[in-house]
Tab-separated table of C-alpha atoms in Angstrom:
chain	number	residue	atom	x	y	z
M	1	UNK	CA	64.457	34.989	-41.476
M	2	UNK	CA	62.194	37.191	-39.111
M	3	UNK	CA	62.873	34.408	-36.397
M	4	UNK	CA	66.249	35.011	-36.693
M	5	UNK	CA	65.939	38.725	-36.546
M	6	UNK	CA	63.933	38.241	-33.677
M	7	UNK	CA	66.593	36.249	-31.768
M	8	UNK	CA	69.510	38.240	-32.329
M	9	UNK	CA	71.105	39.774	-29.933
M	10	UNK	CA	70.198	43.771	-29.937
M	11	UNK	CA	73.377	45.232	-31.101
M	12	UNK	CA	75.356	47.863	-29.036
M	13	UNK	CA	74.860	51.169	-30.449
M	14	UNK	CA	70.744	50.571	-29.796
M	15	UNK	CA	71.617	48.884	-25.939
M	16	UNK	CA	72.759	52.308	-25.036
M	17	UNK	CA	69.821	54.153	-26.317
M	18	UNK	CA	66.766	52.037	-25.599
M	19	UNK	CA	68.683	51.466	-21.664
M	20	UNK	CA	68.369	47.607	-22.080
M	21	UNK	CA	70.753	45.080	-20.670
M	22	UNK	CA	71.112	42.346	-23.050
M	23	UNK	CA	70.631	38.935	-21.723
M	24	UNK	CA	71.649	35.278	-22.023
M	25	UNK	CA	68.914	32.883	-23.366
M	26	UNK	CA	68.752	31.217	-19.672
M	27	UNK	CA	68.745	33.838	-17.553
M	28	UNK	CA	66.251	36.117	-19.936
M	29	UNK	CA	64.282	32.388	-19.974
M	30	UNK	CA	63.999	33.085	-15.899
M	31	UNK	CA	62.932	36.741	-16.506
M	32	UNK	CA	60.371	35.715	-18.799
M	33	UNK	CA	58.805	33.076	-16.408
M	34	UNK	CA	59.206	35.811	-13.217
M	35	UNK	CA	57.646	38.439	-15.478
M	36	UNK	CA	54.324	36.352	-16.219
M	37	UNK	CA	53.981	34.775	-12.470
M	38	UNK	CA	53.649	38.417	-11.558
M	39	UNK	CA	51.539	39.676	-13.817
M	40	UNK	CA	49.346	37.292	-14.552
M	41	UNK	CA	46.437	36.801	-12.246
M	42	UNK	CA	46.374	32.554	-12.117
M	43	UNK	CA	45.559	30.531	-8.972
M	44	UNK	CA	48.134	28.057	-7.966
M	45	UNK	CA	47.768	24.395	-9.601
M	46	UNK	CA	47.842	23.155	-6.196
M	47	UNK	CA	44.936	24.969	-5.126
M	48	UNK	CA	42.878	23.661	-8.285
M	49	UNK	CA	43.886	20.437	-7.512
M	50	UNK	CA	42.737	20.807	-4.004
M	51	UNK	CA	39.484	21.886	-4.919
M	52	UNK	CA	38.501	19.580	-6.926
M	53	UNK	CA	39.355	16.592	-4.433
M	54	UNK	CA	37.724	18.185	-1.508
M	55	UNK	CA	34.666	19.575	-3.035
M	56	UNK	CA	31.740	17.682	-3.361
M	57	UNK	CA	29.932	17.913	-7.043
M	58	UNK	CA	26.225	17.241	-7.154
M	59	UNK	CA	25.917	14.648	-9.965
M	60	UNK	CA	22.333	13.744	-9.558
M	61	UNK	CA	19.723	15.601	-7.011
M	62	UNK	CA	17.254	12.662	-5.121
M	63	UNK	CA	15.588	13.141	-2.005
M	64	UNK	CA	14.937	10.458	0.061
M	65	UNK	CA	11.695	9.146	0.149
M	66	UNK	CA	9.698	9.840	3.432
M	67	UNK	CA	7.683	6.958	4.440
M	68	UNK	CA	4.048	8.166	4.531
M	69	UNK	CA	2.740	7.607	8.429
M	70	UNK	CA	-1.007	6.768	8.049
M	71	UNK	CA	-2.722	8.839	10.533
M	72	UNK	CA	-4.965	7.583	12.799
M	73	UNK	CA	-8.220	7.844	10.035
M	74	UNK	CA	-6.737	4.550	8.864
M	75	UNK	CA	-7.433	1.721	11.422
M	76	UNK	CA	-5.284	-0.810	11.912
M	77	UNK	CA	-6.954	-3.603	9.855
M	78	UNK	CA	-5.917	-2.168	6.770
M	79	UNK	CA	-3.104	-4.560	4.790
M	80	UNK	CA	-1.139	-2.153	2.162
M	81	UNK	CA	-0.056	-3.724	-0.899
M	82	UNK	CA	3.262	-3.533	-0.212
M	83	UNK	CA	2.934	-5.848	3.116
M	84	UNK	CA	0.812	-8.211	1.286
M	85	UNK	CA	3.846	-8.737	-1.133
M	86	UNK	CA	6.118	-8.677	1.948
M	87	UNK	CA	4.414	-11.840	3.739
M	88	UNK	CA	2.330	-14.076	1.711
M	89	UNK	CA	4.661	-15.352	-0.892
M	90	UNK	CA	5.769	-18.698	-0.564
M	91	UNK	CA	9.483	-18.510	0.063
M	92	UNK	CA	12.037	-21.235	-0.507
M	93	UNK	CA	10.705	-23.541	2.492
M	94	UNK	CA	9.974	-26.623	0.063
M	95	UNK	CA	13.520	-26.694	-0.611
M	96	UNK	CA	13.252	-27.855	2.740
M	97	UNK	CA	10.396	-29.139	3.230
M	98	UNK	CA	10.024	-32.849	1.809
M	99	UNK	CA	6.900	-34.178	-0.082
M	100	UNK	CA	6.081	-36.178	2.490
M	101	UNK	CA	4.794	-33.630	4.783
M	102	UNK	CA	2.531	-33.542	3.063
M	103	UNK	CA	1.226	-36.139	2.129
M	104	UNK	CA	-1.186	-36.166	5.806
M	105	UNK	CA	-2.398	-32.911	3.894
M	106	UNK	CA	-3.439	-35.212	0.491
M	107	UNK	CA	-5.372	-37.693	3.074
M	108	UNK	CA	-7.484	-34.860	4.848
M	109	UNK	CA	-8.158	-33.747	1.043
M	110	UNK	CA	-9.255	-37.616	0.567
M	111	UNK	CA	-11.492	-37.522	3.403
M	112	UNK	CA	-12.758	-34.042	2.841
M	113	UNK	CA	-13.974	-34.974	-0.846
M	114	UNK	CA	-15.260	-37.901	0.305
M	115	UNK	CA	-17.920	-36.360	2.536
M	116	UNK	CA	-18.442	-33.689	-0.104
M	117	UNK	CA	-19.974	-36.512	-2.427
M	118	UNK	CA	-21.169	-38.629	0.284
M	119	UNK	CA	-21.422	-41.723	-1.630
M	120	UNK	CA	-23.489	-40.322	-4.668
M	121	UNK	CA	-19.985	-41.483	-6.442
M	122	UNK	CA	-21.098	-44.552	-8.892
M	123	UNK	CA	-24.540	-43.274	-9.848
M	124	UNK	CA	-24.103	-39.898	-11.820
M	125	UNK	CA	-20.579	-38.577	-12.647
M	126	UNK	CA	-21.915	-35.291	-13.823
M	127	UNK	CA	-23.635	-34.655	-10.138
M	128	UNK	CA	-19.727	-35.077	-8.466
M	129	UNK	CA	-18.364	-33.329	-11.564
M	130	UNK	CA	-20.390	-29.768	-10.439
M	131	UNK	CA	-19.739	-30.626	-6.442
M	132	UNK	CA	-15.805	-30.628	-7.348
M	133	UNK	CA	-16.366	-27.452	-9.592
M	134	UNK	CA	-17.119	-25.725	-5.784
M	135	UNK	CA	-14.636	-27.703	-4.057
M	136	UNK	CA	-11.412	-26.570	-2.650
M	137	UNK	CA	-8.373	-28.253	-4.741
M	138	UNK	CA	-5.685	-27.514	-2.228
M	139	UNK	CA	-4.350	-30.483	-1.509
M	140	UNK	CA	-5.444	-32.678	-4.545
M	141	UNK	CA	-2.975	-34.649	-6.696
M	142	UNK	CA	-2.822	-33.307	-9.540
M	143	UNK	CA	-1.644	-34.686	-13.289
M	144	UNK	CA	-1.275	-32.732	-16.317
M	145	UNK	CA	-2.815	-34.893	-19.138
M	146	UNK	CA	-2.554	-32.788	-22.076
M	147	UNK	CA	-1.369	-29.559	-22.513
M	148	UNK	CA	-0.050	-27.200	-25.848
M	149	UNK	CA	3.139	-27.415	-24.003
M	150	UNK	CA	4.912	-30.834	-24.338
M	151	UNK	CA	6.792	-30.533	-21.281
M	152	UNK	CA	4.119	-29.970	-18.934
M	153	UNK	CA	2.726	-32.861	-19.457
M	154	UNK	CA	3.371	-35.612	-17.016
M	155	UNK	CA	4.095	-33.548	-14.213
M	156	UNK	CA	1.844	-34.507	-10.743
M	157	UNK	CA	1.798	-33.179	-7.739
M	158	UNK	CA	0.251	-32.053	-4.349
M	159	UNK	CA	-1.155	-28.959	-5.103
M	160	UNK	CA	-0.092	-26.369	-2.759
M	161	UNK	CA	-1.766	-22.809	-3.835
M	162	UNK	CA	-4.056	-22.154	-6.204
M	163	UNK	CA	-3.499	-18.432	-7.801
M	164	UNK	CA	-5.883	-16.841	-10.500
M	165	UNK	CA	-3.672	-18.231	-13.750
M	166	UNK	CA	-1.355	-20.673	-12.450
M	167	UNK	CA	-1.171	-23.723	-9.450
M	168	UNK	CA	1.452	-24.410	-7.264
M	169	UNK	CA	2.405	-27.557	-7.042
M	170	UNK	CA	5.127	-29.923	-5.464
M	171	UNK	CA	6.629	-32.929	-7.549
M	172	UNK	CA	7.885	-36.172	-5.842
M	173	UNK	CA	11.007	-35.230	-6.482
M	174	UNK	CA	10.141	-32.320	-3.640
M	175	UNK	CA	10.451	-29.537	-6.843
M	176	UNK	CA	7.859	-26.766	-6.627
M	177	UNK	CA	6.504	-26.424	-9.911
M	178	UNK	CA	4.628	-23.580	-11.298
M	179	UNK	CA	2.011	-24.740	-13.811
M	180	UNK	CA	-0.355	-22.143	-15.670
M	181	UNK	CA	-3.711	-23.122	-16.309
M	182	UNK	CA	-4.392	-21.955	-19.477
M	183	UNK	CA	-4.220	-24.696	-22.103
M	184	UNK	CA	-3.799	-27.475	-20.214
M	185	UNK	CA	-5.895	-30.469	-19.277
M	186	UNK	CA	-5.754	-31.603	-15.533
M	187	UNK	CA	-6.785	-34.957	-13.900
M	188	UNK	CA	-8.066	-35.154	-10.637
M	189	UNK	CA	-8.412	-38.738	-9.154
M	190	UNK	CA	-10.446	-39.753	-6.083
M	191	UNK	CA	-11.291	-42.765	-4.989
M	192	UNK	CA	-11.231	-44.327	-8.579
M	193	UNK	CA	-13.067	-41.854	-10.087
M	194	UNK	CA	-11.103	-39.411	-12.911
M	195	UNK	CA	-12.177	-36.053	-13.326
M	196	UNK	CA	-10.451	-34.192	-16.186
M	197	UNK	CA	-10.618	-30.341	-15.826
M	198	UNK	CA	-10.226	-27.976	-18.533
M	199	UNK	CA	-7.698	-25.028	-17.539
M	200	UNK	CA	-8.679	-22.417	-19.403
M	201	UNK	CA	-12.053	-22.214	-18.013
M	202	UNK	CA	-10.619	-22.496	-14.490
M	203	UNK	CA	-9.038	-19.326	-14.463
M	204	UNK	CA	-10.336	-17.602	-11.270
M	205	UNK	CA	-9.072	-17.467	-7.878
M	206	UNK	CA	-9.959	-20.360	-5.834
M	207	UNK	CA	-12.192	-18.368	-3.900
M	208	UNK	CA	-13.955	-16.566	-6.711
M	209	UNK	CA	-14.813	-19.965	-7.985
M	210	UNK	CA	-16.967	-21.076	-5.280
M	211	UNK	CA	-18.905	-17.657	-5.513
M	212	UNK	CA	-19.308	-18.261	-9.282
M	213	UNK	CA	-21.481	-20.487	-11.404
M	214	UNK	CA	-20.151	-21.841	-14.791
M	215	UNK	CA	-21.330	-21.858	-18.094
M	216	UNK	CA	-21.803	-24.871	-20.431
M	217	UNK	CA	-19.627	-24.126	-23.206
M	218	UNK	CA	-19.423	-25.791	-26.227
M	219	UNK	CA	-16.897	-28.520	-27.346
M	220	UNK	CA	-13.361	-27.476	-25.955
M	221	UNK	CA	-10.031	-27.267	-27.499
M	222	UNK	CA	-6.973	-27.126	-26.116
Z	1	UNK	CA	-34.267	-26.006	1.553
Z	2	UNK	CA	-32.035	-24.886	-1.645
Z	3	UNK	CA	-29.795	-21.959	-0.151
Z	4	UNK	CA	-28.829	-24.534	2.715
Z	5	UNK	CA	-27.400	-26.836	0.324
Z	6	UNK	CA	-24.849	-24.339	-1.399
Z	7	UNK	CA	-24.267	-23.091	2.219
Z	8	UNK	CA	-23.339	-26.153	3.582
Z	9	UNK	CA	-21.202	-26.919	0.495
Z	10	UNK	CA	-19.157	-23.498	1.173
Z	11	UNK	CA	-19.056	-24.270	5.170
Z	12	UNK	CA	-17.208	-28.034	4.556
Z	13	UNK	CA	-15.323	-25.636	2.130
Z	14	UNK	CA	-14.301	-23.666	4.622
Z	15	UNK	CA	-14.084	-26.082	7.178
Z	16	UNK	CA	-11.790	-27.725	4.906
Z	17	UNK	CA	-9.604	-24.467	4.554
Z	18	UNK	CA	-9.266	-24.295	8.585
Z	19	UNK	CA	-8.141	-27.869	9.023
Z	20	UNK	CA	-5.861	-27.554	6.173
Z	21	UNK	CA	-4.360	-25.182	7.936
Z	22	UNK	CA	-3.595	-26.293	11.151
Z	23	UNK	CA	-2.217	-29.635	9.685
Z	24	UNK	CA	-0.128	-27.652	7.108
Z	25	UNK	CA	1.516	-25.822	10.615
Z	26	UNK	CA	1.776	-28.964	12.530
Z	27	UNK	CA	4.052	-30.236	9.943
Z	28	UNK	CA	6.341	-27.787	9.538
Z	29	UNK	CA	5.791	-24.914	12.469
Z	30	UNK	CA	7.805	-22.799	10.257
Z	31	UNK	CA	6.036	-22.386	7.136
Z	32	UNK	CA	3.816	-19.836	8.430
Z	33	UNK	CA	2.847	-18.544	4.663
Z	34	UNK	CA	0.720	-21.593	3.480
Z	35	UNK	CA	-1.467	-21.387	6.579
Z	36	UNK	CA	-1.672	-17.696	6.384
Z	37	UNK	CA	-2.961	-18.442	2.243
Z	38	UNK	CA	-5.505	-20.876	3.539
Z	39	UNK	CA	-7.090	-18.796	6.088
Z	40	UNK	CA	-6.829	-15.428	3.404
Z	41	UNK	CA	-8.656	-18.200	1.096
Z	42	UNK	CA	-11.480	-19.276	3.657
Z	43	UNK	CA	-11.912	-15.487	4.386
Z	44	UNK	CA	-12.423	-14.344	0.812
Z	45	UNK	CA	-14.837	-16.994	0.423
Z	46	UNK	CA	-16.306	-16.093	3.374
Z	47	UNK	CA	-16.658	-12.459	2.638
Z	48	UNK	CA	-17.720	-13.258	-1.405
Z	49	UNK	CA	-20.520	-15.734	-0.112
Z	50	UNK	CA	-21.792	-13.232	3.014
Z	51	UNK	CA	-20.701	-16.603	5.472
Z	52	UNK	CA	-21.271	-15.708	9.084
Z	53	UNK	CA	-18.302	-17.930	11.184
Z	54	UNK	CA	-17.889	-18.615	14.406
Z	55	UNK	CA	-16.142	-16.054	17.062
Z	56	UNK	CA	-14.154	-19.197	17.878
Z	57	UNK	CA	-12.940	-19.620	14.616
Z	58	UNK	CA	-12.575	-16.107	13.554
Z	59	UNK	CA	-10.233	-15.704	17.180
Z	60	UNK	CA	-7.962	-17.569	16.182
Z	61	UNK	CA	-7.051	-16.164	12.843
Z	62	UNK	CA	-5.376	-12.698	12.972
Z	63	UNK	CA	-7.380	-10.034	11.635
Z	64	UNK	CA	-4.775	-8.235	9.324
Z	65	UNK	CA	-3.070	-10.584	8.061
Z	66	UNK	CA	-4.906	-13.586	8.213
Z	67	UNK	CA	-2.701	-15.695	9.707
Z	68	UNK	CA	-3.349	-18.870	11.767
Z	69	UNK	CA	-3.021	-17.616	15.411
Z	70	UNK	CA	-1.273	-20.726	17.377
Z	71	UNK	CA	-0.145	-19.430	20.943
Z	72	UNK	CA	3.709	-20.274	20.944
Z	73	UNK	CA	4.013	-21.000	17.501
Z	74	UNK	CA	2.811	-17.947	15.274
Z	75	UNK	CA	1.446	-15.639	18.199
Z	76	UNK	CA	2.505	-14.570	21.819
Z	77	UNK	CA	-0.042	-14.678	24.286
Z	78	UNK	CA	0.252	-12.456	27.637
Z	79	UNK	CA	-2.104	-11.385	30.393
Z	80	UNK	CA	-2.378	-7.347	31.131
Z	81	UNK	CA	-4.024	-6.021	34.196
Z	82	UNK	CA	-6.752	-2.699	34.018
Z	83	UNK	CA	-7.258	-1.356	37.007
Z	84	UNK	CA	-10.507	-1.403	37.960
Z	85	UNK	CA	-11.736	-3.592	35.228
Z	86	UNK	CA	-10.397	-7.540	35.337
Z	87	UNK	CA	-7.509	-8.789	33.231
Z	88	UNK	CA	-7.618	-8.718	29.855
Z	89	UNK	CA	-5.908	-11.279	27.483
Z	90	UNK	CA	-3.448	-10.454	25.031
Z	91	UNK	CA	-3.035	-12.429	22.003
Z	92	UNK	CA	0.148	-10.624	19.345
Z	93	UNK	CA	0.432	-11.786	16.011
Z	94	UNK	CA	4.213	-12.650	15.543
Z	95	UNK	CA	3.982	-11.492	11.509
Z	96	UNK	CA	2.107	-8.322	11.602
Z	97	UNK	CA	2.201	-7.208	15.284
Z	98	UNK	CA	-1.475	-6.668	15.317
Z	99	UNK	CA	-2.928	-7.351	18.965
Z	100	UNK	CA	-6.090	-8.729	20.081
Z	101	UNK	CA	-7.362	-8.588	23.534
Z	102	UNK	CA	-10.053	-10.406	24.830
Z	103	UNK	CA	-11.615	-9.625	28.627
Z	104	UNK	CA	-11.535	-12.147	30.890
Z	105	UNK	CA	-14.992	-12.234	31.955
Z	106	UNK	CA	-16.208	-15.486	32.425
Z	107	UNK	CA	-20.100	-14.485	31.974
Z	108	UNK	CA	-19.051	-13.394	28.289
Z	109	UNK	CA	-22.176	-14.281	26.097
Z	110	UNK	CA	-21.679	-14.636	22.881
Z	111	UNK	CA	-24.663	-14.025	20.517
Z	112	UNK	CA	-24.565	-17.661	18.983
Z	113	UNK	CA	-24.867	-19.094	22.627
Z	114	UNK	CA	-27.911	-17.019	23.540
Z	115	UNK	CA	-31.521	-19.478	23.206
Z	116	UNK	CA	-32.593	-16.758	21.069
Z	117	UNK	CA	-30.160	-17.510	18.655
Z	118	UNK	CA	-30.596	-21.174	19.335
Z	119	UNK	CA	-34.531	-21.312	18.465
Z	120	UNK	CA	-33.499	-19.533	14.718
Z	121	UNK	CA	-30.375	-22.491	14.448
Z	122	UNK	CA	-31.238	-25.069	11.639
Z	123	UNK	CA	-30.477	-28.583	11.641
Z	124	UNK	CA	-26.549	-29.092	12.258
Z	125	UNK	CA	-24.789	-30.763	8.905
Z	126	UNK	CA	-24.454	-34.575	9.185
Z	127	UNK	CA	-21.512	-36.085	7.436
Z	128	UNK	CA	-19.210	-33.743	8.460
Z	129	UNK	CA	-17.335	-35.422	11.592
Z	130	UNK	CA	-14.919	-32.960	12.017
Z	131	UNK	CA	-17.738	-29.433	11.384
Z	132	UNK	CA	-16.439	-26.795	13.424
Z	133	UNK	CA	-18.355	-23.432	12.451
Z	134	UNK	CA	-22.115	-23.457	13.145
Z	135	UNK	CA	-24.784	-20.589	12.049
């Protein structure tokens, strides 16, 4: 009822009176809209729009990072870590690289071990057992014998690198394999003679394990 | 003479190491990393056991980065002029950049040649054909 009071048109008597032209519904529609563009303080929709395309908002505030030139103190024979991680990984060469390169590598090995014992071979095991405890492995075929993990065992290969929990080696197959020490059994053959070695109590780098002695331990499990 | 024994042990050790090496780059010139983890190898050993090498041995490898200096393969060689000193010789590592230059003096001494050195040498190791590093 109000609305329609509301919408009525204002009757004559009161147009002459209040001074007020009365007005269709579209043109006092166009008033209306006229009337608030004027008086309304509002920035243009365009000008929004343009705003936010052009202006750049900070999501996220990083600096970039400013590579730290050593000064002079620092000669250069320092390696940094991150340089060391840079160059001495073994990259994806043995895809390339076939077995048989090296297998001239397995012969100096041969040769090399075979000085090492110097014939003392058939007399005392235990006497070549502690001169390959010192010895350098690289190069060695290796064979897992036993191992906690069924499908580790079988696999031989030239070993390649020796790290402080795992070797490096490559399969026939010219697959580079990475085998961890611990729990394992490895066989080591030269010349006839089998030398099983015991992982887990190998686990040092190869060159800390020429400056170490080792302990007799008791019996040894898997 | 107990201490020589484990010595010489360590030297065919790292004797091994060095020829290991240079096979492992005459195969395959390209695979510059396994030579450069053999020579880090036969360095930390070196270092662990307090092993004096030889200059000739220890010239060869580069100093920060261990690898197996081989002119033309893994390192540039180049000859640079002083002026009032002779020439010197310049040896890059292609890896690291690291530069070693070496006079060209051809009255350089080197401690191990000198007879004083000689008279305190032991015994060289039989057995090893192929020893290259001597105390």
């Amino acid at each position: 009822m109000e609305e329609k009071l509301v919408q009525a048109p204002i009757p004559r008597g009161l147009q002459k009176v209040l001074g007020v032209e009365p007005q269709r519904s579209s043109r006092a529609a166009a008033f209306t809209e006229a009337f608030l563009a004027s008086s309304l303080q509002q920035p243009d929709n365009q000008d929004l729009k343009n705003l936010l395309t052009h202006k750049a908002v900070i999501l996220g505030y990083t600096r970039p990072k400013k590579q730290r030139t050593k000064r002079s103190s620092k000669k250069a024979k320092g390696l940094t870590a991150q340089q060391k991680k840079a160059l001495k990984v073994f990259q994806i060469r043995p895809e390339h690289q076939r077995y048989q390169l090296f297998l001239p590598l397995h012969d100096l090995w041969r040769q090399y071990v075979r000085d090492l014992c110097g014939g003392l071979r058939p007399s005392c095991p235990q006497f070549v057992q502690q001169k390959l405890l010192k010895a350098d492995l690289h190069g060695a075929i290796i064979t897992v014998v036993r191992s906690k993990c069924p499908s580790y065992v079988g696999l031989s290969g030239i070993l390649l690198q020796e790290f402080k929990h795992v070797f490096k080696i490559i399969t026939a197959e010219d697959r580079l394999k990475v085998i961890p020490k611990r729990n394992s059994v490895f066989s080591v053959e030269i010349d006839g003679f089998v030398s099983h070695i015991f992982g887990s109590r190998f686990e040092q780098r190869a060159s800390e394990r020429s400056a170490k002695k080792f302990k007799v331990h008791g019996s040894i499990d898997l | 003479m107990a201490l020589q024994l484990k010595d010489k042990e360590a030297h065919q050790r790292l004797n091994y190491l060095y020829q290991a090496a240079h096979c492992v780059l005459a195969q395959n010139p390209e695979n510059v990393e396994l030579a450069r983890f053999y020579c880090f190898t036969q360095k930390t050993i070196a270092r662990r056991l307090v092993l004096r090498q030889d200059p000739s041995v220890k010239r060869t490898l580069c100093k920060r980065c261990c690898t197996l200096l081989v002119p033309g393969v893994t390192g540039t060689t180049r000859q640079k002029r002083k002026q009032r000193k002779t020439g010197f010789t310049v040896v890059r590592c292609l890896s690291c950049g690291q530069t070693k230059s070496f006079q060209n003096n051809p009255d350089h001494c080197l401690w191990v040649e000198r007879p004083e050195a000689q008279l305190e040498q032991q015994e060289q190791q039989g057995g090893c054909s192929t020893a290259l590093s001597c105390l």
